[in-house]
Coordinates of C-alpha atoms in Angstrom, one line a residue:
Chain A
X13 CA 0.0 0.0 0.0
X14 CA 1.7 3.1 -1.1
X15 CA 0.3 6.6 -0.1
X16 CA 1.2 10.0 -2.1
X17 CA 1.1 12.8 0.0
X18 CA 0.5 16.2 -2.6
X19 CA -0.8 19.9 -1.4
X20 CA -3.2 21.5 -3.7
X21 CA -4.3 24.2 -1.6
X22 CA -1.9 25.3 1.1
X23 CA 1.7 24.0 2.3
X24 CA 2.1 21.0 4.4
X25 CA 4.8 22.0 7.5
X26 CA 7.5 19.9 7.9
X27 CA 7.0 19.4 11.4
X28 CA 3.4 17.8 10.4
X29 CA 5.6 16.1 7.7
X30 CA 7.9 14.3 10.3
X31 CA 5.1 13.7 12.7
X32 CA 3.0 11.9 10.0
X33 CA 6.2 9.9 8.9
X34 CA 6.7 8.9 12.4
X35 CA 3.4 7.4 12.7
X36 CA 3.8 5.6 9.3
X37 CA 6.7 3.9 10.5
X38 CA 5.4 3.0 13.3
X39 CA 2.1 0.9 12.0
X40 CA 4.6 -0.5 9.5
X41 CA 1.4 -1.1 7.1
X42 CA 1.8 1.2 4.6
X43 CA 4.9 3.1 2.5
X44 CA 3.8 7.4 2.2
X45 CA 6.2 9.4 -0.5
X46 CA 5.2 12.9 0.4
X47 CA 5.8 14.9 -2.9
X48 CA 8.0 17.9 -2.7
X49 CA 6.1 19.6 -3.9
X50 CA 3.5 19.7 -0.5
X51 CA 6.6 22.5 0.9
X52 CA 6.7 25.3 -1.6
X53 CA 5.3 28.2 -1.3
X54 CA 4.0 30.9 -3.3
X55 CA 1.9 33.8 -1.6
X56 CA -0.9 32.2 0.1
X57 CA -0.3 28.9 -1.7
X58 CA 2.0 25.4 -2.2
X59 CA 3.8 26.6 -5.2
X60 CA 2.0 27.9 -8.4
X61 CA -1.3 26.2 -10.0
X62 CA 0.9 24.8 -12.8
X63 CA 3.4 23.2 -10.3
X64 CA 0.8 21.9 -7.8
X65 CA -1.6 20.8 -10.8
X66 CA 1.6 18.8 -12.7
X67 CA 2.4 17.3 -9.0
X68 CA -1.0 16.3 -8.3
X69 CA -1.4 15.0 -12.1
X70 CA 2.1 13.6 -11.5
X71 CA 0.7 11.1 -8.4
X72 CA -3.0 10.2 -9.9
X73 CA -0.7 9.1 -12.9
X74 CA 1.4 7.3 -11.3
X75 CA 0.4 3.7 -11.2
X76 CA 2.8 3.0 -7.8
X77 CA 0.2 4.9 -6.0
X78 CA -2.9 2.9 -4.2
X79 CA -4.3 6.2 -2.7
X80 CA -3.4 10.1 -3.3
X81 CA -3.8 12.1 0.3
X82 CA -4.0 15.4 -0.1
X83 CA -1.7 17.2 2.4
X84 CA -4.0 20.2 3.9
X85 CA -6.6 22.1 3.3
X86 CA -6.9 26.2 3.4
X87 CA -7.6 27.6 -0.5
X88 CA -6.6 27.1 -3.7
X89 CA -7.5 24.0 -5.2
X90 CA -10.6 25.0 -7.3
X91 CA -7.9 26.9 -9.3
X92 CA -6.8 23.8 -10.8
X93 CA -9.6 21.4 -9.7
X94 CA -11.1 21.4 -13.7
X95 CA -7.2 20.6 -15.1
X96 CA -7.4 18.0 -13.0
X97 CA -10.0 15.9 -14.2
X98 CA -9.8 16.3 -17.4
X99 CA -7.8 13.8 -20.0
X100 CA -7.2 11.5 -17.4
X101 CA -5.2 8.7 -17.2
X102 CA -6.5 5.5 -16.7
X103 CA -4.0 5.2 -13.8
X104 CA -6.4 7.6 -11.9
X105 CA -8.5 5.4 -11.4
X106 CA -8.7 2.4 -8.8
X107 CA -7.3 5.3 -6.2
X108 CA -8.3 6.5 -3.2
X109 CA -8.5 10.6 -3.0
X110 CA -8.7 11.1 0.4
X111 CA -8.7 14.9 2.3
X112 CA -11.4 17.6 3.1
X113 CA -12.5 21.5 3.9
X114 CA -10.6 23.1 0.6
X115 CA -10.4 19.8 -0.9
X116 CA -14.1 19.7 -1.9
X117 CA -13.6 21.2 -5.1
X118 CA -11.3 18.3 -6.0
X119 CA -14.1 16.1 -4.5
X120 CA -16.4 17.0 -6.3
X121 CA -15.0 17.1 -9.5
X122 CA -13.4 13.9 -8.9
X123 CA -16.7 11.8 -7.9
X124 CA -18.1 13.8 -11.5
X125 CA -14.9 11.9 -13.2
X126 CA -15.4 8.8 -12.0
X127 CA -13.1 8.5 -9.5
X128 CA -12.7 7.1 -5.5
X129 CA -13.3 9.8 -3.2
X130 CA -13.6 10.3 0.7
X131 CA -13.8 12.7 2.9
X132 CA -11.4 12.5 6.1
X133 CA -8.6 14.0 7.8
X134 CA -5.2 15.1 6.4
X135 CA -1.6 15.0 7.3
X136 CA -1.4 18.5 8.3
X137 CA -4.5 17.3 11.7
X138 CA -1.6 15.7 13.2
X139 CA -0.7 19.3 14.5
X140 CA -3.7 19.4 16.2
X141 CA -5.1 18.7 19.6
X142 CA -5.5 14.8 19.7
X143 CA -4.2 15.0 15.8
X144 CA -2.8 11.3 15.8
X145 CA -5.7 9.7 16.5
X146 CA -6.8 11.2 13.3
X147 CA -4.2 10.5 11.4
X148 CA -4.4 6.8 12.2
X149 CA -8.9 7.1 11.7
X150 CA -7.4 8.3 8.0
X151 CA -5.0 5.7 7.7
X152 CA -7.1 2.9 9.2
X153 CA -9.1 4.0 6.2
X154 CA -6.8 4.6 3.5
X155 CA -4.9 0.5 4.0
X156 CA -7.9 -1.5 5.2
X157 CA -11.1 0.0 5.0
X158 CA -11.4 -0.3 8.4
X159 CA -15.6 0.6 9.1
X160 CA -14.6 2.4 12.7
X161 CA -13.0 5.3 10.9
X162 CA -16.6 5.9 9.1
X163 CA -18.7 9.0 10.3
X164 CA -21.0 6.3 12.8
X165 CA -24.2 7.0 11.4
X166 CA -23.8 6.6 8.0
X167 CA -26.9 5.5 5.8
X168 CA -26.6 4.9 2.0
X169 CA -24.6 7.1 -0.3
X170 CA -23.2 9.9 1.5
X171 CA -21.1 13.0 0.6
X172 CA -19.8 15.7 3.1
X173 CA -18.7 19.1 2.2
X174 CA -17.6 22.5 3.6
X175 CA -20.4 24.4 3.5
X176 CA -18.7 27.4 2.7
X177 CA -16.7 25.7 -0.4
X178 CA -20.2 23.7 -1.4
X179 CA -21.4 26.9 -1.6
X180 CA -18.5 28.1 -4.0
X181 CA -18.7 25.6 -6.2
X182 CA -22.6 25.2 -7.0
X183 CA -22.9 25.6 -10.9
X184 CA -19.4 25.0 -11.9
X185 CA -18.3 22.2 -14.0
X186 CA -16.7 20.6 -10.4
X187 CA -20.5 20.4 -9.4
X188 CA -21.3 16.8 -8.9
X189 CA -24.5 14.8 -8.9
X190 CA -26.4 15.2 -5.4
X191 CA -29.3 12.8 -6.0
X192 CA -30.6 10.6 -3.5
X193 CA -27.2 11.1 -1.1
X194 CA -27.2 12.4 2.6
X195 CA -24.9 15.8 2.3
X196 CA -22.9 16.1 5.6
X197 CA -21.8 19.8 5.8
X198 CA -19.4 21.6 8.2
X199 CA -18.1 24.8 8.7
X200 CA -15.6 26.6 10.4
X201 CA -14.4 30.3 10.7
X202 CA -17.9 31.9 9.9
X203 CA -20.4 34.7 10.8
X204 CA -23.6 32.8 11.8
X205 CA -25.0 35.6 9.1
X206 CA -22.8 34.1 6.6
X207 CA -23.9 30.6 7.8
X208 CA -27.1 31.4 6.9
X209 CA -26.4 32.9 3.7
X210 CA -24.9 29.9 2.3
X211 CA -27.6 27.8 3.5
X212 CA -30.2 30.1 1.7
X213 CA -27.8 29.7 -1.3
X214 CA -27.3 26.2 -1.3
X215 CA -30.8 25.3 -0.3
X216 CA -32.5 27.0 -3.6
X217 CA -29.9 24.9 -6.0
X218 CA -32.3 22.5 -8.1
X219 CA -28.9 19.8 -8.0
X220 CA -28.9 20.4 -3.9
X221 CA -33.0 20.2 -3.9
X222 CA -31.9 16.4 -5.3
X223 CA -30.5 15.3 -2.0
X224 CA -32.3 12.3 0.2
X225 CA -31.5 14.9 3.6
X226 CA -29.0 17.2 5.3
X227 CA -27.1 16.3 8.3
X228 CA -25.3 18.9 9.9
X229 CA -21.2 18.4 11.2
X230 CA -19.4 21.0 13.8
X231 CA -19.6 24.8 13.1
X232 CA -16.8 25.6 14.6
X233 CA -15.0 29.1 15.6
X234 CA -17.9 31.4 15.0
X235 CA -17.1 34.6 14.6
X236 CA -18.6 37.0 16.9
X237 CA -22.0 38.4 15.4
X238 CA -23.1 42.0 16.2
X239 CA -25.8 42.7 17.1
X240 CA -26.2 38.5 18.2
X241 CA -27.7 36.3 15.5
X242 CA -30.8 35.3 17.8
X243 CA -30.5 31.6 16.7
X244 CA -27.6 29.0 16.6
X245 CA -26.0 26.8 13.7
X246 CA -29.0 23.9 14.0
X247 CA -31.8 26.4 14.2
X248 CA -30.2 28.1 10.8
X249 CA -29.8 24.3 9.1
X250 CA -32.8 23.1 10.1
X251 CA -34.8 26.2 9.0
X252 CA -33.8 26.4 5.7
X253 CA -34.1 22.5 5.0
X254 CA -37.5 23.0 6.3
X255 CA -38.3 26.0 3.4
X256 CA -36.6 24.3 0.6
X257 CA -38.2 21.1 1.3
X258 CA -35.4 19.2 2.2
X259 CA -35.0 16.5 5.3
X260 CA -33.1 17.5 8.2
X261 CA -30.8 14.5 9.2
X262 CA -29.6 15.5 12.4
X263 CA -26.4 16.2 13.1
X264 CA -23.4 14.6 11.8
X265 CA -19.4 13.4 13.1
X266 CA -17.4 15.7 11.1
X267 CA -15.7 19.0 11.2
X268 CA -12.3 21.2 11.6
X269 CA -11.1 19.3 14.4
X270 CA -9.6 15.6 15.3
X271 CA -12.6 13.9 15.9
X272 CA -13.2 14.3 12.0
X273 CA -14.5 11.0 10.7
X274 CA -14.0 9.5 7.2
X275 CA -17.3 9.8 4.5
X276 CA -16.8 7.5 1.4
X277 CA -18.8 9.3 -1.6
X278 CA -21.0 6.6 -3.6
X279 CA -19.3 4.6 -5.7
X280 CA -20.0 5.3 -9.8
X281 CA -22.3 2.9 -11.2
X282 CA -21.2 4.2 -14.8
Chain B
X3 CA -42.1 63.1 -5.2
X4 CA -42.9 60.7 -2.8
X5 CA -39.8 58.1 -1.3
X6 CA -40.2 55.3 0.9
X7 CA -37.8 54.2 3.2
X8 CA -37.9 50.6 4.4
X9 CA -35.1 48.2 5.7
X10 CA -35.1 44.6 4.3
X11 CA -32.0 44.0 5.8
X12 CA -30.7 45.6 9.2
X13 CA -32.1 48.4 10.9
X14 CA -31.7 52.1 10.5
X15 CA -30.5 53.9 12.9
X16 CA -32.6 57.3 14.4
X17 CA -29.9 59.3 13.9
X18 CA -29.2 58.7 10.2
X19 CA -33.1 58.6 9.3
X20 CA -32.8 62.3 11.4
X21 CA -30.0 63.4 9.3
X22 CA -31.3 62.4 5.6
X23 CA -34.8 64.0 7.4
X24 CA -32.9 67.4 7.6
X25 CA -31.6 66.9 4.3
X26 CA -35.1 66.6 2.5
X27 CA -36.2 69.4 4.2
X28 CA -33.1 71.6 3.2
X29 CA -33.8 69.8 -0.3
X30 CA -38.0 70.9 -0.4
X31 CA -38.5 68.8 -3.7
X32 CA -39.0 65.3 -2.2
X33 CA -41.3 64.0 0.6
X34 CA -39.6 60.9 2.7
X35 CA -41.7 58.0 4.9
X36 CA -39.5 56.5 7.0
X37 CA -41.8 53.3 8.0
X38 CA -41.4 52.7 11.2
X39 CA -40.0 48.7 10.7
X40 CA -36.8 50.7 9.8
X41 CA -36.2 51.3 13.1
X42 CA -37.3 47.3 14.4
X43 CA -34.6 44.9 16.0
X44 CA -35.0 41.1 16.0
X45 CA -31.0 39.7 16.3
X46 CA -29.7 40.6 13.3
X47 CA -32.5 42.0 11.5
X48 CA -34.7 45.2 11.1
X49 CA -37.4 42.9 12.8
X50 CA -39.1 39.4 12.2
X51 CA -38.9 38.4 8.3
X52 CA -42.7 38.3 7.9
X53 CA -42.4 42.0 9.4
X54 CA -39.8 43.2 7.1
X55 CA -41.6 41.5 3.9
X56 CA -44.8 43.1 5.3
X57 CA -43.5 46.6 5.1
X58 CA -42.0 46.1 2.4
X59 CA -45.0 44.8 0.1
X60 CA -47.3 47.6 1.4
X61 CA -44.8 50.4 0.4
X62 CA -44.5 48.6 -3.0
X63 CA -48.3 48.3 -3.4
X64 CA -48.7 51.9 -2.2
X65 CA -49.7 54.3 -5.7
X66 CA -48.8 57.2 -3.4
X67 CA -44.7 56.3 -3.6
X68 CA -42.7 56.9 -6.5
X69 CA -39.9 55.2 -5.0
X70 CA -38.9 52.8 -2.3
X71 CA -35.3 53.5 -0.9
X72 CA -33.7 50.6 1.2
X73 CA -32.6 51.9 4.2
X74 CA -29.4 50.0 4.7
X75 CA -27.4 47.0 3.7
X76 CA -25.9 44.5 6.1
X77 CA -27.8 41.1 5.8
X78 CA -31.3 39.6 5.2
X79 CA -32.9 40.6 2.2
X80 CA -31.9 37.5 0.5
X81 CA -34.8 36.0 3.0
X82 CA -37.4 37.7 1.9
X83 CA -36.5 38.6 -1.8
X84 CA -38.3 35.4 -3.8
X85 CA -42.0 36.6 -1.4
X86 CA -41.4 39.9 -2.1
X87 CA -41.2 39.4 -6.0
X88 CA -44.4 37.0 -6.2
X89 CA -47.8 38.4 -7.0
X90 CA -46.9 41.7 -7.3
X91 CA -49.5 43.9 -7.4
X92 CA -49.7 46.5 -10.9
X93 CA -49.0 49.3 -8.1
X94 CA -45.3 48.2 -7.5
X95 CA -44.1 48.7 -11.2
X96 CA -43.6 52.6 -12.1
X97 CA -41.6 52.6 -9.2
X98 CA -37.9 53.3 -8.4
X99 CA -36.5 50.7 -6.0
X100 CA -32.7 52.0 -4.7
X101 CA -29.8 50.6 -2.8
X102 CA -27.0 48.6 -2.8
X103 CA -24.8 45.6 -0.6
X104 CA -27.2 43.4 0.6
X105 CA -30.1 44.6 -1.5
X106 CA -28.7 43.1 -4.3
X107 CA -30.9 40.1 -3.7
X108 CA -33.9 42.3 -4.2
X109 CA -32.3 44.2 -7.4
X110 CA -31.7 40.7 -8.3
X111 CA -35.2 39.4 -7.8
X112 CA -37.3 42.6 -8.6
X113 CA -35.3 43.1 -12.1
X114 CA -36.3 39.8 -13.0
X115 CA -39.6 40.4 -12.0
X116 CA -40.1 43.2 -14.2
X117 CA -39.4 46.2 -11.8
X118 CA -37.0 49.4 -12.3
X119 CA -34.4 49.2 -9.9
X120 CA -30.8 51.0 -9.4
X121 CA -27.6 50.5 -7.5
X122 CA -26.6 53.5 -5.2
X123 CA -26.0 55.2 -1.7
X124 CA -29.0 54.8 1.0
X125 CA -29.9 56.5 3.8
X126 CA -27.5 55.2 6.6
X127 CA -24.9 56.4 4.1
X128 CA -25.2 59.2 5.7
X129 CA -23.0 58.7 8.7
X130 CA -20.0 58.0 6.7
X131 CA -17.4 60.5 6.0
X132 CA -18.9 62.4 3.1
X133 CA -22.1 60.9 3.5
X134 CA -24.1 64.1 3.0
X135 CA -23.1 64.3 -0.4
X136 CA -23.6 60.4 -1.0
X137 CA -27.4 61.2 0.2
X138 CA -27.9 64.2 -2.0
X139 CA -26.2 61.9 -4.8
X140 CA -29.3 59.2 -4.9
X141 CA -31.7 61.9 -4.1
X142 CA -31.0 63.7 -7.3
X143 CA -31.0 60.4 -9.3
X144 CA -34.6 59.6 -7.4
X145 CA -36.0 62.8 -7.9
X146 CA -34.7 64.6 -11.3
X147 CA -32.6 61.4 -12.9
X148 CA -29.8 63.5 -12.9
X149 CA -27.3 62.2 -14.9
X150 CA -24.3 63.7 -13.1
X151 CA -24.9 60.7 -9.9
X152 CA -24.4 57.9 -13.0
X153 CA -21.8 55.9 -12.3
X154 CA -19.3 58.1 -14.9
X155 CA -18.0 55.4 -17.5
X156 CA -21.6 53.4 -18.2
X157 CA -21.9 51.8 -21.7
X158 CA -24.6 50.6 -22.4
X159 CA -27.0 48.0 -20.2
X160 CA -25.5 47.5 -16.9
X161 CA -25.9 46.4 -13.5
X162 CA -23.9 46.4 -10.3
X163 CA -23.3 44.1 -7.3
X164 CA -21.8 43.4 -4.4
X165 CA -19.5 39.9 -5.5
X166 CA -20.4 38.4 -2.1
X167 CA -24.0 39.0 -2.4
X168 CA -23.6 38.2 -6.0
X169 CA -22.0 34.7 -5.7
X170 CA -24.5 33.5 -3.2
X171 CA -27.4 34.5 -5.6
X172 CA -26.6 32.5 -8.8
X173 CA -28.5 29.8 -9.4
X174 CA -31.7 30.9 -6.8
X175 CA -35.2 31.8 -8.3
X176 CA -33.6 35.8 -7.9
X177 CA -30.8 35.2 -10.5
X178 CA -31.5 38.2 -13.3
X179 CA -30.7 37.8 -17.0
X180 CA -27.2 39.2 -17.2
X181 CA -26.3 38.7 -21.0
X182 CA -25.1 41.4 -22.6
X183 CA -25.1 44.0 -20.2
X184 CA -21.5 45.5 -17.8
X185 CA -21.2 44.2 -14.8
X186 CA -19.9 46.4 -11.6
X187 CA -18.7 44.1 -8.9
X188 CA -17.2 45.6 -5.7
X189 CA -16.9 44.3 -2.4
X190 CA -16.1 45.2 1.2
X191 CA -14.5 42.8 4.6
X192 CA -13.2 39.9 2.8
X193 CA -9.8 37.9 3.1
X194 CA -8.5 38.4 -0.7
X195 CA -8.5 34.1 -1.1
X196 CA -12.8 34.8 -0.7
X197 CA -12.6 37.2 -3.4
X198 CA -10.6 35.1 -5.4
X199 CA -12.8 32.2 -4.8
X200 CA -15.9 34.1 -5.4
X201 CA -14.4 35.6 -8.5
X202 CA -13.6 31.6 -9.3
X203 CA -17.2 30.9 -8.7
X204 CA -19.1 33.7 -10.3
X205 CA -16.9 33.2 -13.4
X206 CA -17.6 29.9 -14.1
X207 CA -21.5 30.5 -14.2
X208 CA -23.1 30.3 -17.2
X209 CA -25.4 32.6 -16.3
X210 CA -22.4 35.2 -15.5
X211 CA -20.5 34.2 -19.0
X212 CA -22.8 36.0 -21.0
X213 CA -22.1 39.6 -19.6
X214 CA -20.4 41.9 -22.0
X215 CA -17.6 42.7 -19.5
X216 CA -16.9 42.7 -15.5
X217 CA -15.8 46.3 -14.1
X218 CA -14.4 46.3 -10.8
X219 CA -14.9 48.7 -8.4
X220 CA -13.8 49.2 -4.8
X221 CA -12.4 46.6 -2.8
X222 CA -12.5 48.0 0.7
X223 CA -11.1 46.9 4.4
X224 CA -9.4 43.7 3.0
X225 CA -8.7 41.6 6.0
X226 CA -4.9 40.3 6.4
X227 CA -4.3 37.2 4.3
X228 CA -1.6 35.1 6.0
X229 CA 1.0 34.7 4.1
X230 CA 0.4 37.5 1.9
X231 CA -1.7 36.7 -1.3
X232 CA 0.7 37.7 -3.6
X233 CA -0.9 39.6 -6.3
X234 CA -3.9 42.8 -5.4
X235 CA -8.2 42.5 -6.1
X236 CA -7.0 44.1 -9.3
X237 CA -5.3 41.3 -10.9
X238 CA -7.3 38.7 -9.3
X239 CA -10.2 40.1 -11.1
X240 CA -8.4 40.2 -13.9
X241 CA -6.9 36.5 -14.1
X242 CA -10.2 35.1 -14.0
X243 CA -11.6 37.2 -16.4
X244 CA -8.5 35.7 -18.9
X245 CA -9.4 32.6 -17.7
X246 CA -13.3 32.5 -18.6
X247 CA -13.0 34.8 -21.3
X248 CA -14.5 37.5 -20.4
X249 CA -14.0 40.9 -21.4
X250 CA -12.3 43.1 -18.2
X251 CA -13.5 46.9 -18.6
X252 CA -11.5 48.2 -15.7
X253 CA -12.0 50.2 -12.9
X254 CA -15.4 51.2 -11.3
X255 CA -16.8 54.2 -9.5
X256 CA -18.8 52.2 -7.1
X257 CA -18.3 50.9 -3.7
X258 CA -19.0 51.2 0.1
X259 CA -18.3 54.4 0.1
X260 CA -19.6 58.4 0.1
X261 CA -18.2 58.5 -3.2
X262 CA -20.7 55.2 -4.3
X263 CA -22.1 56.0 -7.8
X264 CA -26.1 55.5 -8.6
X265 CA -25.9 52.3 -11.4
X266 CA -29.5 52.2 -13.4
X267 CA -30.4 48.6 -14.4
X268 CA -31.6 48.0 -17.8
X269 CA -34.8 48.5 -18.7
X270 CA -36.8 45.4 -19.4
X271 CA -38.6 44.8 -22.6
X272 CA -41.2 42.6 -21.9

């Protein structure tokens, strides 16, 4: 099982590099190359969109590779999301794509190519408070499937998003097909006004109409709202689902934090 | 000359509605009708959503107005926009409907619904610096269409929006018909990766790909991108214009500002 560790948005640290390496040897059950790519940096990204988007190419191509993981999240890789999918290799396929928050736009476009997609955490977690036990969930995951990494209440096809980068990426080619799947959204970093606002923006797409419900993951770090919003994150989720129509699912096991669980998209029946 | 004030969004403050009050009466060609759900306060908003859309639709259905002036931007018009717009009653066309920010969702909806609406400076404008002259600015386009409040460099059909706003519109029952006409974005508060990602999202619309060009106006109080984005809201704009082929027109003279110019959408023809 060999892992390819690329950064399409952001930069992975080394010091998340090392700690993640450490682990890997440790389990013994898996080889990760992280590409060299996961440490440049270029203003507010890893490197330039043609260098992360010919590493990223570079590992999906590359027929060594049993699962890409992408290194971090942050912003940046809708700018090369498209270029990604497109003339692929049949290499790509029989991968794993493992990663989430900024990732989604590679998600999404991914699932709409055909390929194997999850949500779950990334290398850079580690960092965090409790961050190896994440980084094992992913792992446990990425070599053997293992069904206690899964988010625990899982029913049917699934797909889990950012809300904020769902949001962004609603009537783009990347948009993916949202029928019949529970959508597991998070957030993190947000006005509750802004909360809402995607919601309302989300909620009136005809694709997002399509989905069986909406389950809601950790809203986490919410910035401070003046004068006070008057309602909290479930009261926002829940109203919109119930104007557009759309089952409320409850809440869900994801977010920005270590406790993130892993969400397989549905397999392609095409 | 009759002009309605009402706030869709958040609440006027007393002493702005006291200050454009003075200013009418200085003025002595307008009369103004503050309603009094300006002045409500439910969390966020001017007051309940039913009591915002309520004061709204009876200043639109009023014959005695000649135009309805949104008080203020901020957030929540996007809540009420699609009610607002349905079964409108003859009495709310033949109207002038003014604002900007937030509002956009009702420029948005009411355009597409038939009705004569404008970007440009409202009432609690008038506590910026400069904001006397940003008032007398929208009063003279309300009043006597003077031509010297236009935005200076419209060609042609054009509309203006906040990108935000914008971007969280497309693909909801509000999204106008853009083709052909000049858009103004401008935007205010945002990290310069959200106006990049916005800008990503908004130029991959369909919908947005048939405007004859994007103009940019102001991009105000960026918030600190960490590390440093590398390239200003000028170029960003810009590179995705290159990217999605379309047309870039340059600067704008519109933004959150005293200097904010009025920005007439097209006529409809139907």
């Amino acid at each position: 099982m060999r892992i390819a560790v690329v950064a399409p948005s952001c930069r992975l640290t080394e010091e998340a590099a090392e700690a993640v390496r450490a682990i890997v040897a440790r389990r013994g059950d898996c080889e990760l190359v992280v590409h060299p790519q996961s440490f440049l940096s270029d203003g507010h990204f890893a490197g330039p969109d043609e260098v992360r988007l010919a590493a990223l190419r570079e590992v999906m191509a590359d027929p060594s590779f049993d699962a890409v993981w992408f290194a971090r999240g942050g912003y940046g890789s809708n700018r090369i999301a498209e270029a990604a999918m497109t003339d692929l290799p049949s290499t790509a396929r029989g991968k794993l794509y493992l990663g989430y928050s900024d990732a989604g736009f590679l998600h999404a476009g991914f699932h709409t190519a055909g390929l194997d997609v999850a949500w779950g955490p990334m290398p850079q977690d580690v960092l965090r408070d409790g961050g190896e036990v994440a980084v094992h969930r992913a792992l446990d995951w990425i070599v053997r499937r293992d069904p206690a990494a899964l988010e625990p209440a899982l029913e049917g096809p699934s797909m889990a998003f950012n809300l904020t980068v769902l949001s962004n990426l609603l009537g783009t080619p990347l948009e993916p097909d949202f029928s019949g799947v529970d959508l597991l959204i998070e957030d993190i970093g947000e006005h509750l006004y802004r909360i809402d606002r995607s919601m309302f923006h989300v909620t009136a797409s005809p694709a997002i109409r399509k989905v069986r419900r909406i389950r809601l993951g950790r809203v986490a770090d919410v910035l401070p709202n003046d004068p006070a919003f008057a309602c909290d994150e479930t009261a926002i989720v829940e109203s919109w689902c119930r104007r557009s129509g759309i089952q409320f699912g409850g809440r869900a096991d994801i977010g920005h934090d270590a406790r993130n669980r892993v969400v397989p998209f549905p397999a392609r029946n095409d």
